[in-house]
Coordinates of C-alpha atoms and ligand atoms in Angstrom, one line a residue:
Chain A
M1 CA -128.6 -86.9 -3.5
N2 CA -130.6 -84.6 -1.3
L3 CA -130.0 -80.8 -1.1
T4 CA -131.3 -77.8 0.7
L5 CA -131.9 -74.8 -1.6
H6 CA -132.3 -71.2 -0.6
V7 CA -133.9 -69.4 -3.5
W8 CA -134.7 -65.8 -4.1
R9 CA -138.5 -65.5 -4.6
Q10 CA -140.0 -62.3 -5.8
R11 CA -143.5 -62.1 -7.3
S12 CA -143.0 -59.1 -9.5
A13 CA -140.7 -56.2 -10.2
D14 CA -142.4 -53.9 -7.7
E15 CA -142.8 -56.3 -4.8
P16 CA -140.1 -57.0 -2.3
G17 CA -138.5 -60.5 -2.5
R18 CA -137.0 -62.9 0.0
M19 CA -135.0 -66.0 0.3
E20 CA -137.1 -69.2 0.7
R21 CA -136.0 -72.7 1.6
Y22 CA -136.8 -75.8 -0.5
L23 CA -135.7 -79.4 -0.4
A24 CA -134.4 -81.0 -3.6
E25 CA -134.7 -84.7 -3.2
D26 CA -133.5 -87.7 -5.2
I27 CA -131.3 -85.6 -7.5
E28 CA -129.0 -87.5 -9.8
P29 CA -125.4 -86.3 -10.1
E30 CA -125.6 -86.3 -13.9
M31 CA -128.5 -83.8 -14.0
S32 CA -127.7 -80.3 -14.9
F33 CA -128.4 -77.5 -12.4
L34 CA -131.4 -76.4 -14.4
E35 CA -132.7 -80.0 -14.6
M36 CA -132.4 -80.1 -10.8
L37 CA -134.6 -76.9 -10.7
D38 CA -137.0 -78.5 -13.1
V39 CA -137.4 -81.4 -10.7
V40 CA -138.0 -79.0 -7.8
N41 CA -140.5 -77.1 -9.9
E42 CA -142.5 -80.2 -10.8
G43 CA -142.8 -80.9 -7.1
L44 CA -144.0 -77.4 -6.4
I45 CA -146.6 -77.6 -9.2
A46 CA -147.8 -80.9 -7.9
Q47 CA -148.4 -79.2 -4.6
G48 CA -150.2 -76.3 -6.3
L49 CA -147.4 -73.8 -5.6
E50 CA -145.9 -71.3 -7.9
P51 CA -142.8 -72.8 -9.6
I52 CA -139.4 -70.9 -9.4
A53 CA -139.1 -68.7 -12.4
F54 CA -135.6 -68.8 -14.1
D55 CA -134.3 -67.8 -17.5
H56 CA -133.0 -70.5 -19.9
D57 CA -133.0 -71.2 -23.6
C58 CA -130.4 -73.3 -25.3
R59 CA -129.2 -75.2 -22.3
E60 CA -125.9 -75.8 -24.1
G61 CA -123.9 -72.9 -23.0
I62 CA -124.2 -70.7 -26.1
C63 CA -127.2 -68.4 -25.8
G64 CA -126.3 -66.6 -22.5
T65 CA -129.9 -66.7 -21.2
C66 CA -129.4 -68.7 -18.0
S67 CA -128.3 -66.4 -15.2
Q68 CA -128.1 -67.4 -11.5
V69 CA -125.7 -66.5 -8.7
I70 CA -125.1 -69.8 -7.0
N71 CA -123.4 -69.8 -3.6
G72 CA -122.1 -66.3 -4.3
E73 CA -120.6 -67.0 -7.7
A74 CA -122.2 -65.9 -11.0
H75 CA -122.9 -69.2 -12.9
G76 CA -121.9 -71.2 -9.9
P77 CA -118.6 -72.9 -8.8
L78 CA -117.5 -74.3 -12.1
A79 CA -115.0 -72.0 -14.0
N80 CA -115.7 -71.1 -17.7
S81 CA -119.2 -72.4 -17.5
T82 CA -122.8 -71.3 -17.7
V83 CA -125.5 -72.5 -15.2
C84 CA -127.0 -74.8 -17.8
Q85 CA -123.6 -76.5 -18.2
L86 CA -123.1 -76.9 -14.5
H87 CA -123.9 -80.4 -13.3
M88 CA -125.0 -81.7 -9.9
R89 CA -121.8 -83.8 -9.6
Q90 CA -120.2 -80.5 -8.6
F91 CA -122.2 -80.7 -5.4
R92 CA -122.3 -83.2 -2.6
D93 CA -125.2 -84.9 -0.9
G94 CA -126.6 -82.7 1.9
D95 CA -125.2 -79.4 0.5
E96 CA -127.0 -76.1 1.1
I97 CA -127.2 -74.1 -2.1
Y98 CA -128.0 -70.4 -2.3
I99 CA -129.5 -69.2 -5.6
E100 CA -130.0 -65.5 -6.3
P101 CA -130.6 -63.4 -9.4
W102 CA -128.1 -61.1 -11.0
R103 CA -128.1 -58.1 -8.7
A104 CA -127.6 -54.7 -10.3
R105 CA -129.6 -51.5 -10.6
A106 CA -129.4 -51.8 -14.4
F107 CA -130.9 -55.4 -14.2
P108 CA -134.2 -55.0 -12.3
V109 CA -135.6 -58.3 -11.1
L110 CA -138.8 -59.2 -13.1
K111 CA -139.7 -62.4 -11.2
D112 CA -137.7 -64.7 -8.9
L113 CA -134.4 -65.4 -10.7
V114 CA -135.4 -63.6 -13.9
V115 CA -133.9 -60.1 -14.5
D116 CA -134.4 -57.6 -17.3
R117 CA -131.1 -57.5 -19.2
S118 CA -132.3 -55.2 -22.0
A119 CA -129.8 -52.6 -20.7
L120 CA -127.2 -54.7 -22.5
D121 CA -129.2 -54.4 -25.7
R122 CA -129.2 -50.7 -25.4
L123 CA -125.4 -50.7 -24.9
I124 CA -125.2 -52.5 -28.3
Q125 CA -127.6 -50.0 -29.8
A126 CA -125.1 -47.3 -28.8
N127 CA -122.9 -48.1 -31.7
G128 CA -121.9 -51.6 -30.6
Y129 CA -122.0 -52.6 -34.2
V130 CA -120.5 -51.7 -37.6
S131 CA -122.7 -49.6 -39.9
V132 CA -122.6 -51.3 -43.2
S133 CA -124.2 -50.0 -46.4
T134 CA -125.2 -53.3 -47.8
G135 CA -124.3 -53.9 -51.4
G136 CA -122.9 -57.0 -53.1
V137 CA -121.2 -59.5 -50.8
P138 CA -117.5 -58.7 -50.9
D139 CA -115.0 -61.4 -51.6
A140 CA -113.7 -63.1 -48.5
H141 CA -110.1 -62.1 -49.3
A142 CA -110.9 -58.5 -50.4
V143 CA -109.9 -57.1 -47.0
P144 CA -106.8 -58.7 -45.7
I145 CA -106.8 -59.1 -41.9
P146 CA -103.6 -60.2 -40.0
K147 CA -104.1 -63.6 -38.2
I148 CA -103.3 -62.1 -34.8
N149 CA -106.0 -59.5 -35.1
A150 CA -108.5 -62.0 -36.3
E151 CA -107.7 -64.2 -33.3
T152 CA -108.1 -61.2 -30.9
A153 CA -111.4 -60.2 -32.4
M154 CA -112.7 -63.8 -32.2
D155 CA -111.6 -64.1 -28.5
A156 CA -113.6 -61.0 -27.7
A157 CA -116.5 -62.1 -29.9
E158 CA -117.0 -65.1 -27.7
C159 CA -119.1 -63.0 -25.4
I160 CA -122.6 -64.4 -25.2
G161 CA -124.0 -61.4 -23.4
C162 CA -125.2 -63.2 -20.3
G163 CA -124.3 -60.4 -17.9
A164 CA -122.3 -62.5 -15.4
C165 CA -119.6 -59.8 -15.6
V166 CA -122.1 -57.3 -14.2
A167 CA -123.4 -59.8 -11.6
A168 CA -119.9 -60.6 -10.3
C169 CA -118.5 -57.0 -10.4
P170 CA -118.5 -55.4 -6.9
N171 CA -119.6 -52.2 -8.8
S172 CA -122.1 -53.8 -11.1
S173 CA -120.1 -52.5 -14.0
A174 CA -120.6 -53.7 -17.5
M175 CA -117.1 -52.8 -18.5
L176 CA -116.0 -56.3 -19.6
F177 CA -119.1 -56.6 -21.8
V178 CA -118.5 -53.2 -23.4
A179 CA -114.8 -53.9 -23.7
A180 CA -115.4 -57.2 -25.4
K181 CA -117.5 -55.4 -28.1
V182 CA -115.1 -52.5 -28.4
G183 CA -112.1 -54.9 -28.6
H184 CA -113.8 -57.2 -31.1
L185 CA -114.7 -54.5 -33.5
A186 CA -111.6 -52.2 -33.1
S187 CA -109.4 -55.2 -34.0
L188 CA -111.0 -55.5 -37.4
P189 CA -110.6 -53.0 -40.3
Q190 CA -114.4 -52.8 -40.8
G191 CA -114.8 -51.8 -37.2
R192 CA -111.9 -49.2 -37.1
V193 CA -113.9 -46.6 -39.0
E194 CA -116.3 -46.0 -36.1
A195 CA -113.9 -47.1 -33.3
A196 CA -113.6 -43.6 -31.7
H197 CA -117.3 -42.9 -31.7
R198 CA -118.1 -46.4 -30.5
V199 CA -115.9 -46.4 -27.4
C200 CA -117.3 -43.0 -26.3
A201 CA -120.9 -43.8 -27.1
M202 CA -120.9 -47.2 -25.4
T203 CA -119.2 -46.0 -22.2
E204 CA -121.5 -43.1 -22.0
A205 CA -124.5 -45.4 -22.4
M206 CA -123.1 -47.6 -19.7
Q207 CA -123.2 -44.7 -17.3
R208 CA -126.7 -43.7 -18.4
E209 CA -128.0 -47.2 -17.8
G210 CA -126.9 -47.1 -14.2
F211 CA -124.0 -49.6 -14.3
G212 CA -121.1 -48.8 -12.0
G213 CA -117.6 -47.9 -13.2
C214 CA -114.7 -50.4 -13.5
G215 CA -112.6 -50.7 -10.3
N216 CA -110.1 -53.2 -11.9
H217 CA -111.1 -55.9 -9.5
Y218 CA -111.2 -58.5 -12.3
E219 CA -114.2 -60.5 -10.8
C220 CA -115.7 -60.2 -14.3
E221 CA -113.0 -62.3 -15.9
A222 CA -113.3 -64.9 -13.2
A223 CA -117.1 -65.2 -13.7
C224 CA -117.2 -65.0 -17.5
P225 CA -118.3 -68.4 -18.9
K226 CA -116.3 -67.7 -22.0
G227 CA -113.1 -66.6 -20.1
I228 CA -113.0 -63.2 -21.8
S229 CA -109.8 -61.5 -20.6
V230 CA -109.7 -58.1 -18.8
K231 CA -106.9 -57.3 -21.3
F232 CA -109.9 -56.1 -23.4
I233 CA -110.6 -53.5 -20.7
A234 CA -107.0 -52.2 -21.1
Q235 CA -107.6 -52.1 -24.9
L236 CA -110.9 -50.2 -24.3
N237 CA -108.9 -47.7 -22.2
R238 CA -106.4 -47.3 -25.0
E239 CA -109.2 -46.8 -27.5
Y240 CA -110.7 -44.2 -25.3
L241 CA -107.4 -42.3 -24.9
K242 CA -107.1 -42.4 -28.7
A243 CA -110.6 -41.0 -29.1
L244 CA -110.1 -38.3 -26.4
P245 CA -108.4 -35.6 -28.4
G246 CA -111.2 -35.7 -31.0
K247 CA -113.8 -35.7 -28.2
I248 CA -112.3 -32.6 -26.6
L249 CA -111.9 -30.8 -29.9
G250 CA -115.6 -31.4 -30.4
K251 CA -115.4 -33.7 -33.4
Chain B
M1 CA -114.6 -27.9 -25.7
F2 CA -115.2 -29.8 -22.5
H3 CA -118.7 -31.1 -23.0
P4 CA -120.4 -31.7 -19.7
T5 CA -120.9 -35.4 -20.5
L6 CA -117.1 -35.7 -20.6
F7 CA -116.8 -35.8 -16.9
R8 CA -119.7 -38.2 -16.5
N9 CA -117.9 -40.8 -18.6
P10 CA -116.7 -43.7 -16.5
V11 CA -113.4 -44.0 -18.4
V12 CA -112.7 -40.3 -18.0
R13 CA -113.4 -40.4 -14.3
K14 CA -111.2 -43.4 -13.9
L15 CA -108.4 -41.7 -15.9
L16 CA -108.6 -38.7 -13.6
M17 CA -108.3 -41.1 -10.6
A18 CA -105.3 -42.8 -12.2
F19 CA -103.6 -39.6 -13.3
S20 CA -104.0 -37.8 -10.0
G21 CA -103.0 -41.0 -8.2
L22 CA -99.8 -41.1 -10.4
L23 CA -99.0 -37.5 -9.4
L24 CA -99.5 -38.4 -5.7
A25 CA -97.4 -41.5 -6.1
G26 CA -94.7 -39.5 -7.8
F27 CA -94.7 -37.1 -4.8
I28 CA -94.5 -40.1 -2.4
V29 CA -91.4 -41.4 -4.2
A30 CA -89.7 -38.0 -4.2
H31 CA -90.6 -37.5 -0.5
L32 CA -89.1 -40.9 0.4
L33 CA -85.9 -40.1 -1.4
G34 CA -85.7 -36.8 0.5
N35 CA -86.4 -38.5 3.8
L36 CA -83.7 -41.1 3.3
T37 CA -81.2 -38.2 3.8
V38 CA -81.9 -38.7 7.6
F39 CA -79.5 -41.6 7.4
L40 CA -76.7 -39.1 6.6
G41 CA -77.3 -37.4 9.9
P42 CA -78.1 -33.7 10.5
N43 CA -75.9 -32.7 7.6
G44 CA -78.1 -34.8 5.4
I45 CA -81.7 -33.9 6.3
N46 CA -81.2 -30.4 7.7
A47 CA -79.4 -29.4 4.5
Y48 CA -82.2 -31.0 2.5
A49 CA -84.8 -29.1 4.4
H50 CA -82.8 -25.9 4.0
H51 CA -82.6 -26.4 0.2
L52 CA -86.3 -27.0 0.0
K53 CA -87.0 -23.8 1.8
Q54 CA -84.8 -21.9 -0.6
L55 CA -86.9 -23.0 -3.6
G56 CA -89.3 -20.2 -2.4
P57 CA -92.1 -19.7 -4.9
L58 CA -91.2 -22.9 -6.8
L59 CA -92.0 -24.8 -3.7
W60 CA -95.5 -23.3 -3.7
V61 CA -96.0 -24.3 -7.3
F62 CA -95.2 -27.9 -6.3
R63 CA -97.5 -27.6 -3.3
G64 CA -100.3 -26.2 -5.5
G65 CA -100.0 -29.0 -8.0
L66 CA -100.0 -31.6 -5.3
L67 CA -103.1 -30.0 -3.6
A68 CA -104.9 -30.0 -7.0
A69 CA -104.1 -33.6 -7.6
A70 CA -105.2 -34.5 -4.1
G71 CA -108.4 -32.5 -4.5
I72 CA -109.3 -34.3 -7.8
H73 CA -108.4 -37.7 -6.4
V74 CA -110.4 -37.3 -3.2
S75 CA -113.5 -35.8 -4.8
F76 CA -113.7 -38.3 -7.7
G77 CA -112.7 -41.1 -5.3
L78 CA -115.7 -40.3 -3.1
L79 CA -118.0 -39.8 -6.1
L80 CA -117.0 -43.1 -7.8
T81 CA -117.4 -45.0 -4.6
L82 CA -120.9 -43.6 -4.0
E83 CA -122.0 -44.2 -7.6
N84 CA -120.6 -47.7 -7.6
R85 CA -122.5 -48.6 -4.5
R86 CA -125.7 -47.2 -6.0
A87 CA -125.2 -49.5 -9.0
R88 CA -125.9 -52.5 -6.7
P89 CA -128.9 -51.4 -4.5
M90 CA -129.2 -54.9 -3.0
A91 CA -126.3 -57.0 -1.7
Y92 CA -126.0 -60.7 -2.3
Y93 CA -126.9 -63.1 0.5
R94 CA -123.9 -65.1 -0.4
N95 CA -120.9 -63.5 -2.1
K96 CA -117.7 -65.3 -2.9
P97 CA -115.1 -63.0 -4.4
Q98 CA -112.8 -64.9 -6.8
R99 CA -110.2 -62.4 -8.1
S100 CA -110.6 -59.2 -6.2
T101 CA -108.5 -58.4 -3.2
L102 CA -109.5 -56.9 0.2
A103 CA -107.2 -54.0 -0.6
G104 CA -109.0 -53.4 -3.9
R105 CA -112.4 -53.5 -2.3
T106 CA -111.5 -51.1 0.5
M107 CA -109.8 -48.4 -1.5
I108 CA -112.0 -45.7 -0.1
Y109 CA -111.2 -46.7 3.5
S110 CA -107.4 -46.9 2.9
G111 CA -107.7 -43.6 1.0
L112 CA -109.6 -41.9 3.8
C113 CA -107.0 -43.2 6.3
L114 CA -104.3 -41.7 4.1
A115 CA -106.1 -38.3 4.0
A116 CA -106.4 -38.4 7.8
F117 CA -102.7 -39.3 8.1
A118 CA -101.7 -36.5 5.8
G119 CA -103.6 -34.1 7.9
F120 CA -101.9 -35.3 11.1
H121 CA -98.5 -35.3 9.4
L122 CA -99.0 -31.6 8.3
L123 CA -100.0 -30.6 11.8
H124 CA -97.1 -32.5 13.2
F125 CA -94.0 -31.8 11.0
T126 CA -95.0 -29.0 8.7
L127 CA -96.8 -26.7 11.1
R128 CA -95.0 -28.2 14.2
L129 CA -98.1 -28.0 16.4
L130 CA -97.8 -31.4 18.0
G131 CA -95.2 -33.0 20.3
P132 CA -92.3 -31.5 22.2
E133 CA -91.1 -28.2 20.9
I134 CA -87.6 -28.1 19.4
T135 CA -85.5 -25.1 20.7
P136 CA -83.6 -23.6 19.1
W137 CA -85.3 -24.5 15.8
L138 CA -82.2 -23.6 13.7
D139 CA -79.0 -25.7 14.0
A140 CA -75.5 -24.2 14.2
L141 CA -75.5 -23.6 10.4
Q142 CA -78.9 -21.8 10.6
R143 CA -80.7 -24.7 8.9
P144 CA -84.1 -26.1 10.2
D145 CA -83.1 -28.7 12.8
V146 CA -85.3 -31.5 11.3
F147 CA -82.9 -34.1 12.5
S148 CA -83.3 -33.3 16.2
M149 CA -87.1 -33.1 15.7
L150 CA -87.2 -36.5 14.2
V151 CA -84.9 -38.1 16.7
I152 CA -86.8 -36.6 19.7
H153 CA -90.3 -37.1 18.4
F154 CA -89.8 -40.7 17.3
R155 CA -88.7 -41.8 20.7
L156 CA -92.4 -41.4 21.6
A157 CA -94.4 -44.6 21.0
G158 CA -97.6 -42.7 20.1
F159 CA -96.1 -40.9 17.2
V160 CA -94.3 -44.0 16.0
L161 CA -97.6 -46.0 16.0
V162 CA -99.5 -43.3 14.0
Y163 CA -96.7 -43.3 11.3
I164 CA -96.5 -47.1 11.1
L165 CA -100.3 -47.4 10.8
G166 CA -100.3 -44.6 8.2
M167 CA -97.7 -46.5 6.1
G168 CA -99.9 -49.6 6.5
A169 CA -102.7 -47.7 4.8
L170 CA -100.2 -46.6 2.1
Y171 CA -99.2 -50.2 1.4
F172 CA -102.8 -51.2 1.3
H173 CA -103.9 -48.4 -1.1
L174 CA -100.9 -48.7 -3.5
S175 CA -100.8 -52.5 -3.6
H176 CA -104.1 -52.3 -5.6
G177 CA -103.7 -48.7 -6.8
L178 CA -100.4 -49.0 -8.8
G179 CA -101.5 -52.1 -10.8
S180 CA -105.0 -50.7 -11.3
M181 CA -103.4 -47.5 -12.6
L182 CA -101.4 -49.3 -15.2
Q183 CA -104.6 -51.1 -16.4
T184 CA -106.5 -47.7 -16.5
F185 CA -103.8 -46.2 -18.6
G186 CA -104.2 -49.2 -21.0
L187 CA -100.7 -50.4 -20.4
N188 CA -101.8 -54.0 -19.6
N189 CA -101.9 -56.9 -22.0
A190 CA -102.1 -60.7 -21.8
R191 CA -98.4 -61.0 -21.0
T192 CA -98.2 -58.3 -18.3
L193 CA -101.6 -59.1 -16.6
P194 CA -100.3 -61.7 -14.1
W195 CA -97.3 -59.5 -13.2
F196 CA -98.7 -56.1 -12.6
G197 CA -100.5 -57.1 -9.3
L198 CA -97.3 -58.6 -7.9
L199 CA -95.2 -55.6 -9.1
S200 CA -97.8 -53.3 -7.5
S201 CA -97.6 -55.0 -4.1
L202 CA -93.8 -55.1 -4.2
I203 CA -93.4 -51.4 -5.0
A204 CA -96.0 -50.5 -2.4
A205 CA -94.2 -52.6 0.2
L206 CA -90.9 -51.0 -0.6
L207 CA -92.3 -47.5 -0.4
A208 CA -94.2 -48.2 2.9
A209 CA -91.2 -50.0 4.5
G210 CA -88.8 -47.2 3.4
F211 CA -90.9 -44.6 5.2
A212 CA -91.7 -46.7 8.2
A213 CA -88.0 -47.6 8.7
I214 CA -87.3 -44.1 9.9
P215 CA -89.6 -43.9 12.9
A216 CA -88.9 -47.6 13.7
L217 CA -85.1 -47.2 13.6
I218 CA -85.2 -44.1 15.7
F219 CA -87.5 -45.7 18.2
F220 CA -85.3 -48.7 18.7
G221 CA -82.3 -46.4 19.1
F222 CA -80.4 -47.0 15.8
I223 CA -80.4 -43.3 15.0
T224 CA -79.6 -41.0 17.9
V225 CA -78.6 -37.3 18.3
Q226 CA -75.0 -38.3 19.2
G227 CA -74.7 -41.2 16.8
G228 CA -76.1 -39.3 13.9
A229 CA -74.2 -36.1 14.4
A230 CA -71.6 -35.8 11.7
Ligands
HEM301 C1 -100.8 -40.9 -0.7 C2 -101.8 -40.5 -1.4 C3 -102.5 -41.4 -2.5 C4 -102.0 -42.0 -3.5 C5 -100.5 -42.1 -3.9 C6 -103.1 -42.7 -4.2 C7 -102.9 -43.4 -5.4 C8 -103.9 -44.1 -6.0 C9 -103.8 -44.8 -7.3 C10 -102.5 -45.0 -8.1 C11 -105.1 -45.3 -7.6 C12 -105.4 -46.2 -8.8 C13 -106.2 -45.4 -9.8 C14 -106.7 -46.4 -10.8 O1 -107.4 -47.4 -10.4 O2 -106.6 -46.2 -12.0 C15 -106.0 -44.9 -6.5 C16 -107.3 -45.2 -6.5 C17 -108.2 -44.8 -5.5 N1 -107.9 -43.9 -4.5 FE1 -106.1 -43.1 -4.1 N2 -104.2 -42.4 -3.6 C18 -103.9 -41.6 -2.5 C19 -104.9 -41.0 -1.6 C20 -106.2 -41.2 -1.7 C21 -107.1 -40.6 -0.8 C22 -106.8 -39.5 0.3 C23 -108.4 -41.1 -1.1 C24 -109.6 -40.7 -0.4 C25 -110.8 -40.4 -0.9 C26 -108.2 -42.0 -2.2 C27 -109.2 -42.8 -2.8 C28 -109.1 -43.6 -3.8 C29 -110.1 -44.5 -4.4 C30 -111.6 -44.5 -3.9 C31 -109.6 -45.2 -5.4 C32 -110.3 -46.2 -6.3 C33 -111.0 -45.6 -7.4 C34 -111.8 -46.6 -8.2 O3 -111.2 -47.7 -8.5 O4 -112.9 -46.4 -8.7 N3 -106.9 -42.1 -2.5 N4 -105.3 -44.1 -5.6
FES302 S1 -129.3 -71.6 -21.4 FE1 -128.2 -70.9 -23.1 S2 -126.3 -70.5 -22.2 FE2 -127.3 -71.5 -20.5

């Protein structure tokens, strides 16, 4: 199949970028989207041109590195999928495809389709973890956890930190990312200890990093390659309400 | 006590929007119930207006609370909208929304329409500065003759149009706002998620239609001075 691509090209963080047009020829339907870009890039290199820079690592949908907005949808048209797991059979011969980076103030473009997502790392550093004093490994059954809580925690822990929720949100909010972490840890006894501090610290960090606020539009859930539910944002709001009295009393 | 960072927290800001929105929505419901007394004729709505007036200072307490809620809602609504726009300095060339609604994405516009409508409405019926004057203002029982005012003013197409448009904005704002508020208060879960949006639209439609019915029915001659007089 032959396709027309419109790709965001930007040489560096401080230069303005623009959309450029490329032809992708002789593409096989069983290629992944990234393999299609590899083919285009080989062509560009052969012509002595700068290849299109894009992020990728595992190419099996688990690392959360690939990050492209394809035809206006974060990770493209296939639901519950990353770009690397999107295949060209989802497109038709002659299609025009628009490829853009994640767009958010908190995710500055470094080059072409590559953005700096270290803001998400700093959200995790704002107590998006459980502080454990390491000692001997405890017995697996030492802390009983109800099955339902374990399931909830696992659903939230599916987050691969790709940032599609931010890219899809009309407000560039990272609320689903933060909520997944808060929900994951608050559902487990080990995480409860710091639950109140965590929800305050992470949401404050979100504001500091320049992410927008949640408008309850739920675009994040639709874009999430792991299908993480916005019910975790409701849980985050409950956790915040629980933490609020302590926060006001200055604890 | 209230650390300055508190009001910078996105969840706190959202809670303030939701709580002030709830107060405003509560007022809307009470206002609608009061308005429906128009269907009882002059003895309904004029008596209602009379009793409201008799609340005296208590009425001003309600008005003060309402004003405070509106002030918080409008200031944080504007602030959040500006901040959220700043969070995406560059728009996508292609953007294909999946789950969000037009109503949700245009809250600031429907909100500003509601503010403009509220201003018009106060000039019109509270301060009585617009439209034909009603003389005498008091009815035979010395109550404000709200009934005559409504029945005379809502024969005028211009007024009817403004009120119907205003209620369109109310429907739009609340069809997203009510469900959003439940999510902000943390009342949502996997089971309720698919329903809150629908419930929100349904209640918004009932409220808007309830208000809009009054000018519409008067305009089309279903409520008249003679017919309504009890
Ligand atoms: C009849 C009066 C009004 C009622 C009953 C009302 C109600 C609500 C409710 C229930 C919400 C949802 C809060 C949440 O998402 O948790 C909301 C959101 C909002 N309202 Fe209003 N509102 C009214 C007037 C206004 C006005 C005059 C403005 C003008 C600035 C406004 C601007 C907004 C904005 C921008 C949001 C979205 C905030 C966000 O998601 O970040 N509203 N409103
Ligand atoms: S490259 Fe690892 S998830 Fe796509």
